[in-house]
Short mmCIF file of C-alpha atoms and ligand atoms in Angstrom, two decimals:
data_model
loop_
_atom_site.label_atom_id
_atom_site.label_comp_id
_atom_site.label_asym_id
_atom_site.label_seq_id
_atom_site.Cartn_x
_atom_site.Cartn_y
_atom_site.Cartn_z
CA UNK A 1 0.00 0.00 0.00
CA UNK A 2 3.13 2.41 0.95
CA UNK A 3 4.50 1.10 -2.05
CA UNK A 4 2.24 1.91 -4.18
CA UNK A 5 1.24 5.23 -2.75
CA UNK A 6 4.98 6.33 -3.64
CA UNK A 7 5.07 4.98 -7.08
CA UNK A 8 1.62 7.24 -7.54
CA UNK A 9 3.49 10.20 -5.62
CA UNK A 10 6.57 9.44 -8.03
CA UNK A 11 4.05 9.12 -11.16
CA UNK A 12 2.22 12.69 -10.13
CA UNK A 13 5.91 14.36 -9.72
CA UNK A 14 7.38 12.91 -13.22
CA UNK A 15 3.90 14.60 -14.89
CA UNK A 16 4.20 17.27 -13.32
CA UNK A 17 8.15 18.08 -14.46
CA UNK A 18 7.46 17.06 -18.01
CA UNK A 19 4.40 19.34 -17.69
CA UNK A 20 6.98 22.79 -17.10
CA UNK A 21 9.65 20.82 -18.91
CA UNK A 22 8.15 20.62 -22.36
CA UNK A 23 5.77 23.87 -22.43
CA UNK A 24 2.62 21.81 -20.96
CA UNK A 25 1.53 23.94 -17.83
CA UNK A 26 3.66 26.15 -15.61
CA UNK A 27 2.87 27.73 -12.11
CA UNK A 28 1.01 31.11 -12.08
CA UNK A 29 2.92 33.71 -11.99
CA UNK A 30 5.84 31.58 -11.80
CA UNK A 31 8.28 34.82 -12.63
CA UNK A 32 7.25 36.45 -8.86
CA UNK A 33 7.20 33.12 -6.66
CA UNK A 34 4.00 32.09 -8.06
CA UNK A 35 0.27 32.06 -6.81
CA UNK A 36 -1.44 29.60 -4.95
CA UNK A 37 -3.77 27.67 -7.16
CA UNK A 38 -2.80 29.53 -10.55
CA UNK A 39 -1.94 27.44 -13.33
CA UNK A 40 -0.45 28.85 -17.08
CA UNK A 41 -0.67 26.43 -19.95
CA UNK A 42 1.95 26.74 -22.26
CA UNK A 43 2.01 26.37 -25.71
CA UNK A 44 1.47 22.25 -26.06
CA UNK A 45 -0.61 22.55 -23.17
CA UNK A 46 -2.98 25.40 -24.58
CA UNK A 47 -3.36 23.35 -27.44
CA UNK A 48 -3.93 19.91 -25.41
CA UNK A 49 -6.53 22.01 -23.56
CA UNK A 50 -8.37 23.52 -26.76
CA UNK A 51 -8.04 20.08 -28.29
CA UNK A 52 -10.30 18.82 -25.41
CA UNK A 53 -12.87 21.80 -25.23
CA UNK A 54 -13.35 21.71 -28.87
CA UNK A 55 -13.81 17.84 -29.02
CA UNK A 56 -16.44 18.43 -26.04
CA UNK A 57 -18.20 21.17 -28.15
CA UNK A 58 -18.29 19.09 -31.31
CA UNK A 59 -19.94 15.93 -29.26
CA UNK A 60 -22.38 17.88 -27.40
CA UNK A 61 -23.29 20.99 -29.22
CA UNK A 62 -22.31 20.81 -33.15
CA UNK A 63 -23.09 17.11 -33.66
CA UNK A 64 -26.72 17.20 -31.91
CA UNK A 65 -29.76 19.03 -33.00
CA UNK A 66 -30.92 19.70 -29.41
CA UNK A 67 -28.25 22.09 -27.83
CA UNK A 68 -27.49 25.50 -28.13
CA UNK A 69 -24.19 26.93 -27.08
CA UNK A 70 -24.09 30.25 -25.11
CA UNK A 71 -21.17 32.53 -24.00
CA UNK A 72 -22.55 34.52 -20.97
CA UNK A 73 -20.66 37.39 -19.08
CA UNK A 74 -18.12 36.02 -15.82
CA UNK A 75 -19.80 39.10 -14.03
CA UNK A 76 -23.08 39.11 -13.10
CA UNK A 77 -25.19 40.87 -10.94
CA UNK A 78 -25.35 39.78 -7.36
CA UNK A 79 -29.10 39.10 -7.28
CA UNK A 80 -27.77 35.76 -9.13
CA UNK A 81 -26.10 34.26 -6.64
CA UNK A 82 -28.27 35.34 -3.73
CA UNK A 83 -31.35 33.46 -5.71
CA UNK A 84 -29.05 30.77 -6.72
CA UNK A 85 -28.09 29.93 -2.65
CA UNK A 86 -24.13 30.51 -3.29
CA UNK A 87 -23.90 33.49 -1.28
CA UNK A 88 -25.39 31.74 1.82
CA UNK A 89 -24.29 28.26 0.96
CA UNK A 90 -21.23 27.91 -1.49
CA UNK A 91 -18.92 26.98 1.40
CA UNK A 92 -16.10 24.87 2.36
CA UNK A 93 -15.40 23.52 6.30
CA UNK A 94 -12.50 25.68 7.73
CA UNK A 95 -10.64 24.92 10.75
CA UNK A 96 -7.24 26.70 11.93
CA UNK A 97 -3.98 26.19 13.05
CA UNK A 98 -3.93 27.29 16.18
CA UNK A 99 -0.45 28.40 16.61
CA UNK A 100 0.53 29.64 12.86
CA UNK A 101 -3.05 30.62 12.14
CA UNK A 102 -2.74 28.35 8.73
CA UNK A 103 -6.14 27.51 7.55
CA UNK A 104 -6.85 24.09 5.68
CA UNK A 105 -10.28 22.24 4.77
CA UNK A 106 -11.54 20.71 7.98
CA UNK A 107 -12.45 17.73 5.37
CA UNK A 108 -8.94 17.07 3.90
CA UNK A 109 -7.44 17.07 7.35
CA UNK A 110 -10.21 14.36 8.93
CA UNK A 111 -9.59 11.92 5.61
CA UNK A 112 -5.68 12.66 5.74
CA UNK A 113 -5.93 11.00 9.50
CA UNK A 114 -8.38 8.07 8.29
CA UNK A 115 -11.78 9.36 8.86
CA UNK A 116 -14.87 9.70 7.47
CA UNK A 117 -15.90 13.65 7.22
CA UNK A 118 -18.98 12.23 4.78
CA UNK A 119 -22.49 14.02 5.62
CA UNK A 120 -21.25 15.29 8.89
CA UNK A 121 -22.22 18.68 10.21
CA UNK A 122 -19.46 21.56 11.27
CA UNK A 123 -20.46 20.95 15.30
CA UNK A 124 -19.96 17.03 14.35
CA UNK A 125 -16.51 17.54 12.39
CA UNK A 126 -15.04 19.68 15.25
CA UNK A 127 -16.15 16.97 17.65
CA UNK A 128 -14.53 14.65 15.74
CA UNK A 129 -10.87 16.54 15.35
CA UNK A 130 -11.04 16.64 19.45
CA UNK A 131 -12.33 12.94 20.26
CA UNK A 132 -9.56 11.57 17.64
CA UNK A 133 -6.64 14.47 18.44
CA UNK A 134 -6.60 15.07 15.23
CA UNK A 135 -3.53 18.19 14.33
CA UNK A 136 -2.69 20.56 11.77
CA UNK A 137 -0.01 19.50 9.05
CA UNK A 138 2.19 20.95 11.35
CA UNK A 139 1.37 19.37 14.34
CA UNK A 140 -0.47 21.60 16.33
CA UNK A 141 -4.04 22.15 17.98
CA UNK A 142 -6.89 23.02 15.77
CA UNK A 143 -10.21 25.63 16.22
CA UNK A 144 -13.38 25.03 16.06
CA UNK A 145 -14.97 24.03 11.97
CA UNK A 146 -16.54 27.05 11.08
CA UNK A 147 -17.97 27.76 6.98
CA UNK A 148 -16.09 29.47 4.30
CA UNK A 149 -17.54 30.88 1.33
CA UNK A 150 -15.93 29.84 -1.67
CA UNK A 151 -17.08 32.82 -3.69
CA UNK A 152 -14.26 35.71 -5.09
CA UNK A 153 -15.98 38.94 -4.07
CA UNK A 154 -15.13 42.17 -6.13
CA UNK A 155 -17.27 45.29 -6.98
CA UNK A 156 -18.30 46.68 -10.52
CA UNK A 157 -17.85 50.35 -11.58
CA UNK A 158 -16.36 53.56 -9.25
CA UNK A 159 -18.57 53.30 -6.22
CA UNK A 160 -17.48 50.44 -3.72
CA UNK A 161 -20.67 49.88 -1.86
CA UNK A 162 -23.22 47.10 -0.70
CA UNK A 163 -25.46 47.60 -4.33
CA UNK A 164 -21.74 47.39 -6.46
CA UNK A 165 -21.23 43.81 -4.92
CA UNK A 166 -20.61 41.47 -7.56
CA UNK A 167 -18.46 37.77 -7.58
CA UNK A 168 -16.42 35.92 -9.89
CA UNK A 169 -18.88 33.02 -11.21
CA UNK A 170 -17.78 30.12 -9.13
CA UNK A 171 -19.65 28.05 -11.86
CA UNK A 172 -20.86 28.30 -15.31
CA UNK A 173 -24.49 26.96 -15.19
CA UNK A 174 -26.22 30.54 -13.81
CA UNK A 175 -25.24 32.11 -16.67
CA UNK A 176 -27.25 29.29 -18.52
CA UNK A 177 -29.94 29.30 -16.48
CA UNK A 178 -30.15 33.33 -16.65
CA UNK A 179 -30.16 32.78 -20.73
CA UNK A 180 -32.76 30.36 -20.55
CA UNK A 181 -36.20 32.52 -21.09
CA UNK A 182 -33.87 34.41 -24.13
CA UNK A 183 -33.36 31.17 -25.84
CA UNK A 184 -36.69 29.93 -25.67
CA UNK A 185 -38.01 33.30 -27.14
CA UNK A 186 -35.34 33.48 -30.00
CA UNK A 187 -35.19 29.62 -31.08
CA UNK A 188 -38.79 28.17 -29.80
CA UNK A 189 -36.90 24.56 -28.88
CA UNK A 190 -38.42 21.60 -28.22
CA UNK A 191 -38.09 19.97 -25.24
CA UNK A 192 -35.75 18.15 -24.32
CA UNK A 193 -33.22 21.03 -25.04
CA UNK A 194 -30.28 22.01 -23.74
CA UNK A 195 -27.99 25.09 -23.12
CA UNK A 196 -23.91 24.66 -23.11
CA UNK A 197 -21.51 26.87 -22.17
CA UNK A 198 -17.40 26.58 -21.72
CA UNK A 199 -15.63 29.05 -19.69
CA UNK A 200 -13.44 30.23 -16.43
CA UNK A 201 -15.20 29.40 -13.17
CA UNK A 202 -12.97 30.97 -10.16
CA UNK A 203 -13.77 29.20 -6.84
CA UNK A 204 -10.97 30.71 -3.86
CA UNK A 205 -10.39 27.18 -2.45
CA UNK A 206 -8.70 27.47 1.18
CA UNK A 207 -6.21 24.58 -0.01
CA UNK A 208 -5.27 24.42 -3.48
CA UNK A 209 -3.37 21.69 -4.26
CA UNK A 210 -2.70 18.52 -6.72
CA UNK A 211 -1.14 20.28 -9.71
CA UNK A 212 -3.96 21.93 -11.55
CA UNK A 213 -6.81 19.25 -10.39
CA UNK A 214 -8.24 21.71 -7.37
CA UNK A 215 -7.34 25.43 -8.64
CA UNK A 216 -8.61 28.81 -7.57
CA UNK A 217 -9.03 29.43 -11.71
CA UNK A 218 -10.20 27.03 -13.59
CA UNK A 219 -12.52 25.82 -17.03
CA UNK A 220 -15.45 24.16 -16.60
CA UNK A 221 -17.53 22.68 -20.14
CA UNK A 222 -21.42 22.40 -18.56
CA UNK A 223 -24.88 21.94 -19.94
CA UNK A 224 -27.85 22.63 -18.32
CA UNK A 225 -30.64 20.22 -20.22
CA UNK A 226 -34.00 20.83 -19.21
CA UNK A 227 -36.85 18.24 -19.73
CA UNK A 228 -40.17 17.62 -18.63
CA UNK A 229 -39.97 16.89 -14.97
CA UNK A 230 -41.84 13.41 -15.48
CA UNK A 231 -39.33 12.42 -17.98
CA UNK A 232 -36.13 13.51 -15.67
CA UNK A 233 -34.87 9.75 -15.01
CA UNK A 234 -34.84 9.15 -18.73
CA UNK A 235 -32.56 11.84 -19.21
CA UNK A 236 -30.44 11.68 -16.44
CA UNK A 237 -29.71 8.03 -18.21
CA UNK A 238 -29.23 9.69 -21.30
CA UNK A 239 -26.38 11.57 -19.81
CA UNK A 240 -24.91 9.19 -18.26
CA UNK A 241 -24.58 7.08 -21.38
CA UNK A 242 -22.96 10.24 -22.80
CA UNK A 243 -20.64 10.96 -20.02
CA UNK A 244 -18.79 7.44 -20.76
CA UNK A 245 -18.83 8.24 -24.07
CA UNK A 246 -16.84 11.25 -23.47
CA UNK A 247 -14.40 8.92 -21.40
CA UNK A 248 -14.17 6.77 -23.73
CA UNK A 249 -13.34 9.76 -26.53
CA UNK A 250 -10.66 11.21 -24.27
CA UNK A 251 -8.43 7.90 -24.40
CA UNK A 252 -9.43 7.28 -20.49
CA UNK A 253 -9.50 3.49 -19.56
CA UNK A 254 -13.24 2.33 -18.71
CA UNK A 255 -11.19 0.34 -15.59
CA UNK A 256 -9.99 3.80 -14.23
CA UNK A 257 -13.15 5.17 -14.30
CA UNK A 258 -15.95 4.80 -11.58
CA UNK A 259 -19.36 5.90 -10.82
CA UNK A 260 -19.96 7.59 -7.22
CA UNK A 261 -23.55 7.66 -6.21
CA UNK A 262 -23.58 10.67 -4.05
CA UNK A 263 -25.21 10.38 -0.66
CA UNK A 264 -28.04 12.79 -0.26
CA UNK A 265 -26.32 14.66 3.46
CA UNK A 266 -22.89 15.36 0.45
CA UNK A 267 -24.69 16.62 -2.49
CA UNK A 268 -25.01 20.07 -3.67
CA UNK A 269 -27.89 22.00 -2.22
CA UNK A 270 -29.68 22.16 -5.73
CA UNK A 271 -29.72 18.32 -6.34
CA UNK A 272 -32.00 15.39 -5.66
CA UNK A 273 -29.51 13.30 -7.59
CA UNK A 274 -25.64 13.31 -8.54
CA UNK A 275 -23.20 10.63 -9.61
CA UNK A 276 -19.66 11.89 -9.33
CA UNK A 277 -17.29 10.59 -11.92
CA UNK A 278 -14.03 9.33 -10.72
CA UNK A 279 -10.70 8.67 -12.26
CA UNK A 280 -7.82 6.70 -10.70
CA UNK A 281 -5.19 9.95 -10.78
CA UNK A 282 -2.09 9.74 -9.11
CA UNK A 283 -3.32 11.18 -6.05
CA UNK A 284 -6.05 8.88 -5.75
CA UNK A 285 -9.66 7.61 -6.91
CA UNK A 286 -11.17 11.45 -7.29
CA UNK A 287 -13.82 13.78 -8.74
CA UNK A 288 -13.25 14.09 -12.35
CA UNK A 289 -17.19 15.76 -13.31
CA UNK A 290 -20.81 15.35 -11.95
CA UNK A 291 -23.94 14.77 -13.17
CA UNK A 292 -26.55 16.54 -11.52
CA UNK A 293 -30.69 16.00 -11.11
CA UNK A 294 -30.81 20.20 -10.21
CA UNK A 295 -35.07 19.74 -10.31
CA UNK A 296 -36.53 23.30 -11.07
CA UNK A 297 -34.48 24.82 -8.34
CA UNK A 298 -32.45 27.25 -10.13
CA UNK A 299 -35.47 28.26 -12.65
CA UNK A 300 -37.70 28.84 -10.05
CA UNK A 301 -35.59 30.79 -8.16
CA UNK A 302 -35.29 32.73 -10.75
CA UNK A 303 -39.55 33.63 -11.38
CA UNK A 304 -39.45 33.99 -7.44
CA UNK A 305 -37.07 36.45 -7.59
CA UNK A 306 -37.86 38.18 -10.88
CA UNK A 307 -41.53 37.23 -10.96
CA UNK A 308 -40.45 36.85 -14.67
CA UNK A 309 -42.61 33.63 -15.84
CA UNK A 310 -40.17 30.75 -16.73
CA UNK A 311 -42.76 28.12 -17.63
CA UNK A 312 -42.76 25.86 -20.99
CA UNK A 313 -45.50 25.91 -23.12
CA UNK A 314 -46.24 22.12 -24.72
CA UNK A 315 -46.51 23.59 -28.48
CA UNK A 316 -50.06 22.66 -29.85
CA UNK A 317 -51.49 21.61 -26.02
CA UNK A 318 -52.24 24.21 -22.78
CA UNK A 319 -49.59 21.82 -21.08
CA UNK A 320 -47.31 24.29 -18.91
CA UNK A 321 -44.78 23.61 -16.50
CA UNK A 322 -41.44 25.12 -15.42
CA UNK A 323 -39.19 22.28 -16.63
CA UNK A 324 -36.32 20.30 -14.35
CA UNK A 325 -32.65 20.05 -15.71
CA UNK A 326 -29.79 17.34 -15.62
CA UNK A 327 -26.97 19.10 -15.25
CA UNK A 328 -23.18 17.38 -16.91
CA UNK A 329 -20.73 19.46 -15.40
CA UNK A 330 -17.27 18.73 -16.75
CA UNK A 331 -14.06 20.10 -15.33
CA UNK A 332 -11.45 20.94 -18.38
CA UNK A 333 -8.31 21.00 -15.81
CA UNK A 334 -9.24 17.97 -14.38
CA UNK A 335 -9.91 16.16 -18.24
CA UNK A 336 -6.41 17.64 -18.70
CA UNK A 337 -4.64 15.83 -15.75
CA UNK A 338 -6.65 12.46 -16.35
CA UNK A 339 -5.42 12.40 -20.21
CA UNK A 340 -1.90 12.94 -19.07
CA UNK A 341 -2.40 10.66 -16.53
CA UNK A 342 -3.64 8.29 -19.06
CA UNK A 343 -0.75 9.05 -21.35
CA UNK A 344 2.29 9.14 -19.18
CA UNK A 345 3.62 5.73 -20.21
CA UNK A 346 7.37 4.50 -19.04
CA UNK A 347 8.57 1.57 -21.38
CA UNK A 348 12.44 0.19 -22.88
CA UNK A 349 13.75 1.47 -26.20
CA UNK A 350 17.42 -0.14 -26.82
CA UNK A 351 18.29 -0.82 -23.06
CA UNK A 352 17.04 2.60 -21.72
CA UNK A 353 14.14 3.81 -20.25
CA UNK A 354 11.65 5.91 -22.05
CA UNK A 355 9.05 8.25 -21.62
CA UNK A 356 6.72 8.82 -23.60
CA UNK A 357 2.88 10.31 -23.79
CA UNK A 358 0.84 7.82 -25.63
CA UNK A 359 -2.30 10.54 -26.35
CA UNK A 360 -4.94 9.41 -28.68
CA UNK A 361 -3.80 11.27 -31.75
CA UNK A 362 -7.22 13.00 -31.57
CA UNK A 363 -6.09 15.15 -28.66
CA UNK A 364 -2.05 15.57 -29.02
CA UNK A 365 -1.25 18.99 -29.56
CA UNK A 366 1.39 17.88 -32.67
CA UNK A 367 0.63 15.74 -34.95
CA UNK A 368 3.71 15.34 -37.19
CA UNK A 369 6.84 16.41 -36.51
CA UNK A 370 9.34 16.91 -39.54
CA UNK A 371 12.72 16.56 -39.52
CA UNK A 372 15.71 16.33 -41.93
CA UNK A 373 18.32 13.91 -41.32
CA UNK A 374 21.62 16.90 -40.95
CA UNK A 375 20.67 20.53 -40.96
CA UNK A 376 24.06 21.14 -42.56
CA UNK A 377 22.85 19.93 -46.10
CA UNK A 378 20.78 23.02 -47.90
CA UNK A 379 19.00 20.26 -50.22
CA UNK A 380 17.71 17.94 -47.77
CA UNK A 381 16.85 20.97 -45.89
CA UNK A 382 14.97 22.66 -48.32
CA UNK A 383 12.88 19.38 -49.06
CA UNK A 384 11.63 18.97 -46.21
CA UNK A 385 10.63 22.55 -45.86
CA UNK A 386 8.19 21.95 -48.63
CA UNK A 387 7.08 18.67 -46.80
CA UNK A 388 6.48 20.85 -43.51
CA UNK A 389 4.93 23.66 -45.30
CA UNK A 390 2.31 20.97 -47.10
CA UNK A 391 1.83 18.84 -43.52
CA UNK A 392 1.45 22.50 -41.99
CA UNK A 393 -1.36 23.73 -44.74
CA UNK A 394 -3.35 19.96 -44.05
CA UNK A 395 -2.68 19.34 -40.55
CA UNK A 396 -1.80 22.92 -38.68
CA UNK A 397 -0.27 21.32 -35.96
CA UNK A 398 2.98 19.94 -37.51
CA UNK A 399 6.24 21.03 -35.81
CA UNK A 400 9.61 21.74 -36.57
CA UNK A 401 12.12 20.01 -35.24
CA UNK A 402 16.20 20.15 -35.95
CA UNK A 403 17.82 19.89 -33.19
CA UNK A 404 20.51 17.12 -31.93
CA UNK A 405 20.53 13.95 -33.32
CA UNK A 406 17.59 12.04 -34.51
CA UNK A 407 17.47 9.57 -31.40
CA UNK A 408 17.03 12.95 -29.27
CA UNK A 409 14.51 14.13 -31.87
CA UNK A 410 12.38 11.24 -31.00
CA UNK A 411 12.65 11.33 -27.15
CA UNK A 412 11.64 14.95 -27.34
CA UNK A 413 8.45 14.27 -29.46
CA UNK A 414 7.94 10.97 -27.51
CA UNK A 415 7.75 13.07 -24.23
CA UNK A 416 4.92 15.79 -26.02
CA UNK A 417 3.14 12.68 -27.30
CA UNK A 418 3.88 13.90 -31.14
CA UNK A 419 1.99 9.92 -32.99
CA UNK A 420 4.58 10.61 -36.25
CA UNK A 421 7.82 11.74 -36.88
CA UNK A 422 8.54 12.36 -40.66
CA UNK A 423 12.50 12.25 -41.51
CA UNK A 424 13.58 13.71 -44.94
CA UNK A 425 16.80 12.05 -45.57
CA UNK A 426 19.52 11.24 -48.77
CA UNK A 427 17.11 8.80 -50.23
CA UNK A 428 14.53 11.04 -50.44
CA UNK A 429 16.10 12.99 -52.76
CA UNK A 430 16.30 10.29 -55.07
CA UNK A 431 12.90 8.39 -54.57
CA UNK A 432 10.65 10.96 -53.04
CA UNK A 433 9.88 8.95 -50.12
CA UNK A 434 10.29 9.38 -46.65
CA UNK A 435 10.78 7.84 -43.46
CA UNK A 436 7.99 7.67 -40.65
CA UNK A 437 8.69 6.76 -37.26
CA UNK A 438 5.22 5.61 -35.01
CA UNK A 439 5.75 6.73 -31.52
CA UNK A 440 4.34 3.80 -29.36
CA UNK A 441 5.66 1.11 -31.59
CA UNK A 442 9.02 3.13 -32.49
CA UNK A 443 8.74 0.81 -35.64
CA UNK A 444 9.95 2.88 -38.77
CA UNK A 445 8.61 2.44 -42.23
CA UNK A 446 8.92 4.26 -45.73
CA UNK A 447 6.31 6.12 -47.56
CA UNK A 448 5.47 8.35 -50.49
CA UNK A 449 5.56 12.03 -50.07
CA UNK A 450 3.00 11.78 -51.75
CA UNK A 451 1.09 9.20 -49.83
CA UNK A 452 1.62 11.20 -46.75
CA UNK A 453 0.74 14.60 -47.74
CA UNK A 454 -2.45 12.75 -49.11
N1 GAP B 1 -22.47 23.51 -11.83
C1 GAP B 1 -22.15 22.42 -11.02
C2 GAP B 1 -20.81 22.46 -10.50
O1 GAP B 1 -20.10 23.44 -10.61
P1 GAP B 1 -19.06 21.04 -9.17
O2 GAP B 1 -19.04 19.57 -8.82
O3 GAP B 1 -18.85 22.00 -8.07
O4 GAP B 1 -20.44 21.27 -9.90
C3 GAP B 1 -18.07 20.63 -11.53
O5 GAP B 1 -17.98 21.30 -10.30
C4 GAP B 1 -16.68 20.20 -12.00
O6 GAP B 1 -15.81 21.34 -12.05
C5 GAP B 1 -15.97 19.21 -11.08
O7 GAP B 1 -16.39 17.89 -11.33
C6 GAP B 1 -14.52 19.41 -11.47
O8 GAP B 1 -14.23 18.73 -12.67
C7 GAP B 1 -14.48 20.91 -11.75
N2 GAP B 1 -13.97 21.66 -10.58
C8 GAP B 1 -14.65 22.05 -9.50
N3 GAP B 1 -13.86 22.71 -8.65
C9 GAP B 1 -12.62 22.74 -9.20
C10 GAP B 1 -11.37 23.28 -8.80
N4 GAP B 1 -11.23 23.97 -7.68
N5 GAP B 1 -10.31 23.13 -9.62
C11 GAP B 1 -10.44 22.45 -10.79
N6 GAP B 1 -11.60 21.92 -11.21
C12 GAP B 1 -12.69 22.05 -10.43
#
């Protein structure tokens, strides 16, 4: 079990290095000392990330007749999230260290010492900490569990007072569910429908930590489907069908992943029913997205606080209700971490040891990487300029790559996952063909130029 909590510990430190390493994802601010729970993604990792999103967009917007994407502002006004419970109930259990006053989730600490913290209240977590002496991370007493609200606070415009509150959005669904009555008057869906949306979601976490899987900053891809309420289990199948689909798309092994049904005393204060989806990351079995039965809470809310109707009319019948939602909520950070997790591969290549990222080539950020043989020679050069430049037009992500010897060529695309390397070399010039090297098999073979570029 030690064992094998190392080797994890090990595997999460190696992804992390070739992460910075190779232009993946570096720490916030990394210039100035960094910032807690900031993450930058680089320029393979922007594109790893994008890859993602826009396979997620294509699946569940672009490919299906019954969504409609929406791109809603990150501020909005604070009636939102009062009607929407966050601003009374978007919290996290707090406790403190005593002596250095260093605050950490009263949750982590409980499970760190081999206890349960599920569906307990704050009176019954402190309780717990005392019968079971639980200390901080640095050994010392801890306070009483008390709430903390998750929510970034700022104000909007030149007057800081109580009516210029506004937040972050510590989720993207409200801006859905505020777009809702706008959709249905400019598109007159049917329902079933749905809304999607992909976009920052800023949650100030009091203990950031596992590389980029809990963040302060952070993507979330969600989609607020609403459906008559009698037909709710029906759909909530219907997303779950689709939520190991999207598994299944990103390259993630069905073994790794595992459905948590979620106890009613830990579920979100809008749902009657959530599975949590869980990947075996480094770090453990954990969260990966949800899938949410949010009822009519957040459109009702809405008419109570608006007293703007947000009922469906049944076209062609009197039929009216205000319709219930299941709610996919899928974290892009955390997609990101499981695919490299899923990728980072260790096997032997001539004796040595070698990493490599085995993405599906859906997803890797480069596809091809061209090469020739010496840089010294102007003709080989040149020719496979002409390759790269028709690979580039086709493909777009196609890199460059010249440096040190070929072997070094391949661990370098090996370690960004590149599926191809192309190598223009002497008998190119005399046959047109070139050499292509597969990463996970390393096995070499010839081909047209022509074949390829085809
Ligand atoms: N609208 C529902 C909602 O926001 P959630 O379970 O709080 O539900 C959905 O968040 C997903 O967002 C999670 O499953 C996870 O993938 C991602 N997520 C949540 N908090 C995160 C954080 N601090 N850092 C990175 N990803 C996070």
């Amino acid at each position: 079990m030690v064992q094998n909590s190392q080797k994890s510990g090990e595997k999460m430190e190696r992804i992390v290095s070739l992460a910075k390493r190779r232009g993946f994802i570096y720490p916030g601010s990394d210039m100035y000392g960094g910032l807690s729970g900031t993450w930058d993604f680089g320029p393979l990792g922007v594109t790893l990330k994008r890859n993602i999103m826009q396979l997620w967009w294509k699946l569940f917007v672009e490919e299906r007749d019954d969504m409609y994407g929406v791109d809603a502002a990150i501020l909005m006004n604070q009636k939102v999230w009062q009607a929407s419970g966050h601003v009374d109930t978007f919290t996290d259990p707090l406790v403190e260290d005593l002596e250095t006053k260093q605050r950490f989730r009263a949750d982590h600490l409980l499970k760190e010492a081999g206890l349960s913290p599920e569906g307990l209240s704050l009176e019954q977590m402190t309780q717990l900490i005392k019968d079971n002496d639980v200390k901080s991370p640095n050994g010392n007493a801890l306070s009483e569990v008390r709430t903390f609200n998750m929510m970034f606070k700022t104000t909007v415009g030149p007057i800081d007072d109580d009516t210029s509150i506004s937040y972050l959005r510590p989720e993207t669904a409200q801006g859905m569910f505020t777009n809702y009555k706008n959709v249905l008057d400019s598109f007159y869906p049917d329902l079933p429908f749905g809304l999607a949306q992909q976009g920052k979601a800023f949650r100030n976490e009091i203990s950031p930590r596992d590389f980029i899987f809990r963040s302060r900053e952070f993507e979330q891809m969600e989609i607020e489907y609403f459906v008559d309420p009698a037909k709710w289990e029906e759909a909530f199948e219907h997303w779950r069908q689709q939520v190991w689909r999207w598994t299944q798309c990103l390259g993630l092994p069905d073994e790794n992943v595992h459905e948590l049904e979620v106890q009613e005393a830990d579920r979100a204060h809008y749902s009657k029913r959530t599975i949590d989806f869980e990947f075996d990351f480094p770090i453990g079995k954990e969260e990966l997205l949800g899938l949410a039965y949010r009822t009519d809470f957040d459109l009702r809310n809405i008419q109570n606080a608006t007293a703007k109707n947000m009922e469906y009319l049944v076209k062609g019948t009197n039929t009216k209700f205000v319709p219930h939602v299941i709610e996919p909520s899928f974290g892009v950070e955390r997609a990101v971490m499981a695919v490299l997790t899923a990728a980072f591969t260790e096997d032997e290549v001539n004796g040595e040891t070698r990493t490599y990222l085995k993405l599906p080539e859906h997803l890797a950020p480069i596809k091809y990487a061209v090469s020739p043989l010496v840089r010294n020679k102007t003709e080989l050069v040149a020719k496979a300029r002409e390759l790269y430049d028709g690979l580039k037009k086709k493909h777009g992500a196609v890199m460059w790559d010249e440096n040190g010897n070929i072997g070094k060529r391949y661990r370098r695309q090996d370690e960004i996952g590149t599926p191809h390397c192309v190598v223009v070399d002497f008998q190119t010039l005399e046959d047109d063909t070139v050499t292509i090297r597969e990463r996970d098999t390393t096995q070499q073979r010839r081909v047209p130029i022509e074949e390829l570029v085809k």
